[in-house]
PDB file of C-alpha atoms in Angstrom:
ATOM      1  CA  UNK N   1      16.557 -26.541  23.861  1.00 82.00           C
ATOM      2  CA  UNK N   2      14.850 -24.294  20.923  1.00 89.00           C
ATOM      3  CA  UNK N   3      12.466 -21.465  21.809  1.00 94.00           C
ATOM      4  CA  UNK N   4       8.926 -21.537  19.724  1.00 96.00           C
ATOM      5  CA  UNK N   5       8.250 -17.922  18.946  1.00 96.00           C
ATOM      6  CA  UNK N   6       4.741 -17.346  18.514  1.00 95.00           C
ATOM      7  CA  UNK N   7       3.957 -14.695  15.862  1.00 93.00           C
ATOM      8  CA  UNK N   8       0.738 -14.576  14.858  1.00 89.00           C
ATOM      9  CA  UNK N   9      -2.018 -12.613  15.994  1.00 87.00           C
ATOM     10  CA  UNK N  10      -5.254 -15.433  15.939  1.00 88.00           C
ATOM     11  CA  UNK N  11      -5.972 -16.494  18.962  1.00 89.00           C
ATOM     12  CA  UNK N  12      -7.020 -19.868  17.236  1.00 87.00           C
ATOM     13  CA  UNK N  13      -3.759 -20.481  15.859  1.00 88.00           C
ATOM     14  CA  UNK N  14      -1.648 -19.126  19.140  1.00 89.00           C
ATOM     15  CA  UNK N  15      -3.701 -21.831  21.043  1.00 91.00           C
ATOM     16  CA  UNK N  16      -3.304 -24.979  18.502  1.00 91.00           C
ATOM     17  CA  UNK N  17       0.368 -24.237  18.344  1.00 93.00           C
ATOM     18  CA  UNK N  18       0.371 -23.999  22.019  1.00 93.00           C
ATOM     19  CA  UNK N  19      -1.201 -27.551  23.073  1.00 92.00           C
ATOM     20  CA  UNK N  20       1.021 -29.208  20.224  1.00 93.00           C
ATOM     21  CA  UNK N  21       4.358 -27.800  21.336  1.00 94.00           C
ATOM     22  CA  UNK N  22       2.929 -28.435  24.639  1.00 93.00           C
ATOM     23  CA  UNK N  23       1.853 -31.959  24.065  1.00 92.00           C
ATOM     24  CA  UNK N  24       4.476 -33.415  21.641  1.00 93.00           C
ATOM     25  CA  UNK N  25       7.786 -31.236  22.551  1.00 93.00           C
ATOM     26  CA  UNK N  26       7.198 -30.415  26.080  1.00 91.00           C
ATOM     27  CA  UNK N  27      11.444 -29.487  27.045  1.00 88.00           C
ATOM     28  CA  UNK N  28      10.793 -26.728  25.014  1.00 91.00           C
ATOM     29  CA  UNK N  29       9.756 -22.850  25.915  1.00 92.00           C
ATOM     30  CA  UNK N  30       7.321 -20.805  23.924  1.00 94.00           C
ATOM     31  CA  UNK N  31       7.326 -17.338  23.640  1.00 95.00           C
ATOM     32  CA  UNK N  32       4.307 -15.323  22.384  1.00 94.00           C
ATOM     33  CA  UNK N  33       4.952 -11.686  20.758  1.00 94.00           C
ATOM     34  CA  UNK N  34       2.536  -9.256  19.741  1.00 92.00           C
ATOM     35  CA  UNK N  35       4.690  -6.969  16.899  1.00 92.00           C
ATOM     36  CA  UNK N  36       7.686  -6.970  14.822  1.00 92.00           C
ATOM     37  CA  UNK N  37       9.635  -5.464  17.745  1.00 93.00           C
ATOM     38  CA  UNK N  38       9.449  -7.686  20.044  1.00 94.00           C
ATOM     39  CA  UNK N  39       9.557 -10.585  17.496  1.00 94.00           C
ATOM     40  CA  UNK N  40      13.117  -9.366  16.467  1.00 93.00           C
ATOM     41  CA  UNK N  41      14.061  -8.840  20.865  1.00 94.00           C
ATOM     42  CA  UNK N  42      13.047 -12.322  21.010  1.00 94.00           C
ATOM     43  CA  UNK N  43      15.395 -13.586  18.388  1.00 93.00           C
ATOM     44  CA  UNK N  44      17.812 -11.333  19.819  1.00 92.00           C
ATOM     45  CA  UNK N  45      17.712 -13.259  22.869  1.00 90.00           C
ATOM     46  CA  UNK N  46      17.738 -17.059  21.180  1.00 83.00           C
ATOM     47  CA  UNK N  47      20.138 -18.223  19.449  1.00 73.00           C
ATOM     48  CA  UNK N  48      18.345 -21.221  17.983  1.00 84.00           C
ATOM     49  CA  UNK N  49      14.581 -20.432  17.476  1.00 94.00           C
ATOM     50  CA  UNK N  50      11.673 -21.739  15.769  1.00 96.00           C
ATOM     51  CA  UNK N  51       9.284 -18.497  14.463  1.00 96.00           C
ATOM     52  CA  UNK N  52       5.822 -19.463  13.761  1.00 95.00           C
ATOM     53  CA  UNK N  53       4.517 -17.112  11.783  1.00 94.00           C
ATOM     54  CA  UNK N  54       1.268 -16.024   9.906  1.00 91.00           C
ATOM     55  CA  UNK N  55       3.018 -13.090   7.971  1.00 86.00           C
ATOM     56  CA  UNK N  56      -0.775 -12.045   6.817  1.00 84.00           C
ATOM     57  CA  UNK N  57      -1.803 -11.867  10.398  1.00 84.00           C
ATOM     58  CA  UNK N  58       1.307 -10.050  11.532  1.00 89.00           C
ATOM     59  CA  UNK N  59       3.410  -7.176  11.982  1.00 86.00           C
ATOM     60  CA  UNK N  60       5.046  -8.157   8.396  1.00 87.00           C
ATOM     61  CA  UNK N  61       4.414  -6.281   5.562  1.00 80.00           C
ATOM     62  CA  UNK N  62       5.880  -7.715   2.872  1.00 84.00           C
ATOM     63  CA  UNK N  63       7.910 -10.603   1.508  1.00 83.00           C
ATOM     64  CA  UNK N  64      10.923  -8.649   1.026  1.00 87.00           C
ATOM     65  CA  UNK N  65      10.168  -7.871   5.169  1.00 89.00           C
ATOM     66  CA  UNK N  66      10.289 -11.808   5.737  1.00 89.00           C
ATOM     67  CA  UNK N  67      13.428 -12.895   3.847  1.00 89.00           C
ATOM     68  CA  UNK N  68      15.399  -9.572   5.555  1.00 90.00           C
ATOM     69  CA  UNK N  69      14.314 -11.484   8.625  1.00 91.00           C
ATOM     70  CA  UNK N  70      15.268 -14.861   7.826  1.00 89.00           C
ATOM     71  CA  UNK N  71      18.247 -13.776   6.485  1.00 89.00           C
ATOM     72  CA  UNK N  72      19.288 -11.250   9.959  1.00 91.00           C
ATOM     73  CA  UNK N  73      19.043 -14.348  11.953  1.00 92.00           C
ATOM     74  CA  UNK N  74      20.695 -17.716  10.749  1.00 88.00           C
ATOM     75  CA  UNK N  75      20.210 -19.441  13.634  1.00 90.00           C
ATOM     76  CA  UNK N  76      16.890 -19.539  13.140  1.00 94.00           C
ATOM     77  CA  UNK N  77      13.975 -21.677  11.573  1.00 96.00           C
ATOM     78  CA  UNK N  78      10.730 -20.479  10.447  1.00 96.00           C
ATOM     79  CA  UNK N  79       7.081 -22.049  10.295  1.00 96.00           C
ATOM     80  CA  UNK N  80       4.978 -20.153   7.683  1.00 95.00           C
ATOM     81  CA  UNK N  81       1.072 -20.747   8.212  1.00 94.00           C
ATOM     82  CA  UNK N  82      -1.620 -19.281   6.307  1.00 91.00           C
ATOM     83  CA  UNK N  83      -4.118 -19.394   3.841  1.00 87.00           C
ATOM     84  CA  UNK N  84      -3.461 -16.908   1.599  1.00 86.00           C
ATOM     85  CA  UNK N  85      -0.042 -17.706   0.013  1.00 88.00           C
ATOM     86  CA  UNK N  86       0.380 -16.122  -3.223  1.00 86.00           C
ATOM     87  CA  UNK N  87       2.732 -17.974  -5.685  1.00 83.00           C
ATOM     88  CA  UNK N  88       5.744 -15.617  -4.946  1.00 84.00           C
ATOM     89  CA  UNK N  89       6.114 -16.502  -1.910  1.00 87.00           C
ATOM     90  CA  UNK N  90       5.860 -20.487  -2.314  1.00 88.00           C
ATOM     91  CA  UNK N  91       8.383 -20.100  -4.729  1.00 84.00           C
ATOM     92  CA  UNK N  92      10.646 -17.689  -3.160  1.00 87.00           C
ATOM     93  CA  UNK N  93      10.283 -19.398   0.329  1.00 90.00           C
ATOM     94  CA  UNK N  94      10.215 -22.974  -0.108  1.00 87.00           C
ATOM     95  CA  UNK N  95      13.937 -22.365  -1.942  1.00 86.00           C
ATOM     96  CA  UNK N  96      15.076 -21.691   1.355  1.00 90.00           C
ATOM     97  CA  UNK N  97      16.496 -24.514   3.596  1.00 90.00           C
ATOM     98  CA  UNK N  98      15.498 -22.644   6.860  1.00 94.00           C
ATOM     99  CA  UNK N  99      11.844 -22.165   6.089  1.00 94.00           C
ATOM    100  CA  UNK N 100       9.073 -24.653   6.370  1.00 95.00           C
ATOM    101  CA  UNK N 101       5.717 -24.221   5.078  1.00 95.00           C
ATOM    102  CA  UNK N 102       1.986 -25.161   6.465  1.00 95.00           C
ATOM    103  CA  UNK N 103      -1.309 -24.220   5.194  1.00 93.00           C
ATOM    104  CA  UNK N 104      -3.876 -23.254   8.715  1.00 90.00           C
ATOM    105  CA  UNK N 105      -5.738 -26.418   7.768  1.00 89.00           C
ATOM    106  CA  UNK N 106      -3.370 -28.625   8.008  1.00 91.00           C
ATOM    107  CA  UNK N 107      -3.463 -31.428   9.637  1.00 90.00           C
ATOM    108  CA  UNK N 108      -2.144 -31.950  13.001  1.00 89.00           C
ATOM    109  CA  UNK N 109       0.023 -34.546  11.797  1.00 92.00           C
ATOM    110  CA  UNK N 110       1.678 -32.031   9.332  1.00 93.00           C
ATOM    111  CA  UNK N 111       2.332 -29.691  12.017  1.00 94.00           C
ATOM    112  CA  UNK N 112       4.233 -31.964  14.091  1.00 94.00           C
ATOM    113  CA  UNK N 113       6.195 -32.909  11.141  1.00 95.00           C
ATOM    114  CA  UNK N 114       6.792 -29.540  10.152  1.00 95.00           C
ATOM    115  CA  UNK N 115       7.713 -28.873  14.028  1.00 95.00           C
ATOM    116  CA  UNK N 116      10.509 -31.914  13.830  1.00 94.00           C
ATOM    117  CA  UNK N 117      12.237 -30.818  10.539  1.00 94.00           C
ATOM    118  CA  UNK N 118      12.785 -27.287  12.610  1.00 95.00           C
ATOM    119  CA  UNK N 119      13.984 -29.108  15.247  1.00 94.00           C
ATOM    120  CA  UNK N 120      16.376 -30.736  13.207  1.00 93.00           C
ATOM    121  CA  UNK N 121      17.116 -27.739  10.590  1.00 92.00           C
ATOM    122  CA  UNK N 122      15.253 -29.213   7.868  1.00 93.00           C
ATOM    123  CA  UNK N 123      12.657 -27.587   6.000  1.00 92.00           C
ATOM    124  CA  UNK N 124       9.214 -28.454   5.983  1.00 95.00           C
ATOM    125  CA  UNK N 125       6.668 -28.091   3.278  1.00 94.00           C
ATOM    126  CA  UNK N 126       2.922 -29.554   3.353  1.00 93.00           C
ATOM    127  CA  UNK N 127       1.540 -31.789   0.560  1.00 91.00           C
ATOM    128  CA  UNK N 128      -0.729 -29.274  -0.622  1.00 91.00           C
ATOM    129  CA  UNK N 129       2.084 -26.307  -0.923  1.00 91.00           C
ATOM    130  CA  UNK N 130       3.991 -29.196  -2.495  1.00 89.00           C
ATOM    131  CA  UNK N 131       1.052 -29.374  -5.031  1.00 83.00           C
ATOM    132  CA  UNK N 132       0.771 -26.087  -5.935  1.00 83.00           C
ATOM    133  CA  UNK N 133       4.686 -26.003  -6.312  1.00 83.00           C
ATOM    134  CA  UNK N 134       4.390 -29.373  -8.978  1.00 75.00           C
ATOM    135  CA  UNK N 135       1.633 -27.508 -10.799  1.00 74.00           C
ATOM    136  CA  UNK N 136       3.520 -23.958 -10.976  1.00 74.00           C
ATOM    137  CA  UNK N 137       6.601 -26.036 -12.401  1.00 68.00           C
ATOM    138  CA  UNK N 138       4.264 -27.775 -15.159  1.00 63.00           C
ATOM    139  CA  UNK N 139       2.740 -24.505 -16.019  1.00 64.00           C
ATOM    140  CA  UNK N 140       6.214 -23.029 -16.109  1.00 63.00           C
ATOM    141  CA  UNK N 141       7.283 -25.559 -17.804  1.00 61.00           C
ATOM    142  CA  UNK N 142       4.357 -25.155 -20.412  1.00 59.00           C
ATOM    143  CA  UNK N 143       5.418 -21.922 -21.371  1.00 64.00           C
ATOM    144  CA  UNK N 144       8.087 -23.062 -23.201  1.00 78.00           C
ATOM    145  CA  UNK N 145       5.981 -25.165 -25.928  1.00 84.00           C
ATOM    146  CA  UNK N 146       4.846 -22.654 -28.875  1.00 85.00           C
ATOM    147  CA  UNK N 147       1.210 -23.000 -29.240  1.00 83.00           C
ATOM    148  CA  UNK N 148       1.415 -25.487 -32.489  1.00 89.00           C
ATOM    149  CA  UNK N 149       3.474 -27.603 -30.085  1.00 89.00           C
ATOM    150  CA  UNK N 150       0.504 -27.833 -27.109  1.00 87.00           C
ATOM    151  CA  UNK N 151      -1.840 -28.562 -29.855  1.00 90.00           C
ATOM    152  CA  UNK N 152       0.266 -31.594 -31.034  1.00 92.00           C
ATOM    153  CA  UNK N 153       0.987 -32.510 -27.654  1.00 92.00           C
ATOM    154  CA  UNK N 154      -2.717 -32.068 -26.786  1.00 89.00           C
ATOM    155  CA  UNK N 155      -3.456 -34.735 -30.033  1.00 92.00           C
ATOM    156  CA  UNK N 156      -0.616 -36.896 -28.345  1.00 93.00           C
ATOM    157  CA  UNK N 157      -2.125 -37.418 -25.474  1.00 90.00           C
ATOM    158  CA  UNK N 158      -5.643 -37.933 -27.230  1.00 89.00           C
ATOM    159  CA  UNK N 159      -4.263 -41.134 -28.528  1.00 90.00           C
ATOM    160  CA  UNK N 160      -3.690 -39.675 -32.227  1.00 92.00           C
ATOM    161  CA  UNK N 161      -0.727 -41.108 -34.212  1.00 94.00           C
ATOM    162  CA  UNK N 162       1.705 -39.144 -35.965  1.00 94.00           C
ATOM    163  CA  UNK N 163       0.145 -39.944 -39.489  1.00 94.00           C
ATOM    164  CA  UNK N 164      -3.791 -38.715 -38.101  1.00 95.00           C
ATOM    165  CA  UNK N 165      -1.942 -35.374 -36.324  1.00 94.00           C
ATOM    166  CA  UNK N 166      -0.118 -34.705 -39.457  1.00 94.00           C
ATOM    167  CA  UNK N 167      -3.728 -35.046 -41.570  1.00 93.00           C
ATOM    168  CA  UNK N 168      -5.700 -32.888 -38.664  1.00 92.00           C
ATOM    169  CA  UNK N 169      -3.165 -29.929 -38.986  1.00 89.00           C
ATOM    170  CA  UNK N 170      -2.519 -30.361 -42.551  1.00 91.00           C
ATOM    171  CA  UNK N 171       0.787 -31.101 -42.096  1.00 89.00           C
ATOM    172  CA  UNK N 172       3.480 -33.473 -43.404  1.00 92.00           C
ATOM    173  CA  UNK N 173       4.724 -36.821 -40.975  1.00 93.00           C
ATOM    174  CA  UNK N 174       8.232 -35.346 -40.937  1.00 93.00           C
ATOM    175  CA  UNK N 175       7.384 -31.816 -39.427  1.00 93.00           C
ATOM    176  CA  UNK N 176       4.714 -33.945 -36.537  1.00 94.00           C
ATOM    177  CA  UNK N 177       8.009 -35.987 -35.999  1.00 94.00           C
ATOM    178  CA  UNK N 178       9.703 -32.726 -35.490  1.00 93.00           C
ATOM    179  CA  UNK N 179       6.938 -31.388 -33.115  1.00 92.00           C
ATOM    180  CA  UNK N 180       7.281 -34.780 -31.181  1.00 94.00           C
ATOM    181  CA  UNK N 181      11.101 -34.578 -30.673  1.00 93.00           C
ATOM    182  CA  UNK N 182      11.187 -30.386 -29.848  1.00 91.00           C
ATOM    183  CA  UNK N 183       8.069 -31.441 -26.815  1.00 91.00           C
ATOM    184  CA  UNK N 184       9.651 -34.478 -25.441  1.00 91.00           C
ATOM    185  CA  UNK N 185      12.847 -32.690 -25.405  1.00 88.00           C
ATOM    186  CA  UNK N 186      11.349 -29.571 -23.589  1.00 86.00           C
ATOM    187  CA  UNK N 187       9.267 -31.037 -21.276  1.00 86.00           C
ATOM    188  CA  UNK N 188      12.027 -34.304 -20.239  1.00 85.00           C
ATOM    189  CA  UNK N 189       9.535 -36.715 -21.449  1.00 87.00           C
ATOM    190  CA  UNK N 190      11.015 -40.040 -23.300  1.00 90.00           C
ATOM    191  CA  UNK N 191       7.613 -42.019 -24.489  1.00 90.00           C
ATOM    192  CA  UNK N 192       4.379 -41.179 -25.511  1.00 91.00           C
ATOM    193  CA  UNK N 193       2.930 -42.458 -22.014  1.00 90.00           C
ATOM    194  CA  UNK N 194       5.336 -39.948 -20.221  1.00 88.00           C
ATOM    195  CA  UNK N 195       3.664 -36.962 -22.360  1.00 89.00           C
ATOM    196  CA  UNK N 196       0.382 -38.059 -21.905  1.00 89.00           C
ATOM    197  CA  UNK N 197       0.824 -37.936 -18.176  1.00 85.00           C
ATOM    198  CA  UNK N 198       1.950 -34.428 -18.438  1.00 84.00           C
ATOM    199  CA  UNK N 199      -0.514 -33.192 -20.270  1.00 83.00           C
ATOM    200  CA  UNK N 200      -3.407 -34.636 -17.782  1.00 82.00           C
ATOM    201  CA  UNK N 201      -0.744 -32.849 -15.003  1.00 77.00           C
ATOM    202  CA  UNK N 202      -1.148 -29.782 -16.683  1.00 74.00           C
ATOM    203  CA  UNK N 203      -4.492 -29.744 -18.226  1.00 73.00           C
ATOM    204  CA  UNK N 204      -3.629 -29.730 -21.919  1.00 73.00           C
ATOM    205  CA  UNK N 205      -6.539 -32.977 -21.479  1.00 70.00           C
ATOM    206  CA  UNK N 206      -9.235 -33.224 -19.516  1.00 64.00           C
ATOM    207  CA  UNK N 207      -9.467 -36.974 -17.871  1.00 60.00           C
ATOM    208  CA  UNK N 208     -13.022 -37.496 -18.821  1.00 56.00           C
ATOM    209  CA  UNK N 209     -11.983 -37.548 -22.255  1.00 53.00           C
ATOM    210  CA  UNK N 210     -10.473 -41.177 -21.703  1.00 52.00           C
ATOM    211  CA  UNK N 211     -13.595 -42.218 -19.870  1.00 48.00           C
TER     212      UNK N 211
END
């Protein structure tokens, strides 16, 4: 039987938590704590816990703080809610296997899910987070193209053959063939509908243009 430790200071939150666990996974205790003390005497105690935790709205200061924790006690999984994840700590958290993610408006059918994967040791991460992660990989990903090779992917996705790109950036066909190959290699596209895809993904075109 896991122990839910409750570690966030909205009463809002504390409560919701508290009828689902109560609800859905009722052979299990729940423990509410008020500080990072007695977070860390609770985990102490259990050897296979589930931490909820706001780390805005708690006795955390920093990310560095978090993964120290995570990392002091193995046995444990952890529920991160809030709405004010920066994009260092989706990254840096959702790599790890013990540590689920949830944003506070989540649905209630997300929570539950989130609640079974730490049940089961399995991480957890909302479709939204899981958004924001997609985008953050396309952006990353983005970086890579030199900016002649988003404009030509930009014109690729507008529909424009190689022979109008090449007349547009006053260019010869070979060195737009070029472009083509050095983007579809760098962004793991094979066909011209692939790359247009990824540039809606990431913005290179807005989707009113092919309306």
């Amino acid at each position: 039987m896991a122990t839910f430790i409750l570690a966030d200071n909205q009463d809002l939150t504390r409560y919701g938590f508290v009828y689902i666990i109560d609800h859905f996974f009722p052979n299990h205790s729940i423990v509410r704590t008020e500080d990072r003390i007695e977070l860390e005497d609770e985990l102490k105690k259990a050897d296979e816990s589930i931490v909820l935790v706001d780390p805005e709205l708690f006795d955390i200061d920093t990310l560095e703080d978090l993964e120290v924790l995570a990392s002091r006690y193995i046995h444990s999984q952890w529920i991160l809610v809030s709405n004010d994840f920066d994009d260092t700590t989706i990254r840096n958290m959702s790599a790890r296997q013990e540590v689920s993610i949830l944003l506070k408006e989540s649905g209630k059918e997300e929570i539950r899910s989130a609640i079974k994967c730490a049940l089961k040791q399995d991480r957890f991460i909302c479709h939204q987070i899981t958004n924001r992660l997609l985008s953050m990989q396309i952006s990353s990903d983005s970086e890579l193209l030199t900016p002649t090779e988003v404009e030509v992917l930009r014109l690729i996705a507008q529909g424009k053959s190689v022979k109008e790109i090449a007349s547009i950036r006053f260019s010869s066909s070979h060195t737009i063939v070029s472009h083509k190959k050095n983007i579809f290699r760098k962004i793991g596209v094979n066909s011209v509908h692939e790359a247009t895809r990824y540039a809606l993904k990431s913005g290179l075109v807005d989707i009113d243009y092919y309306i």
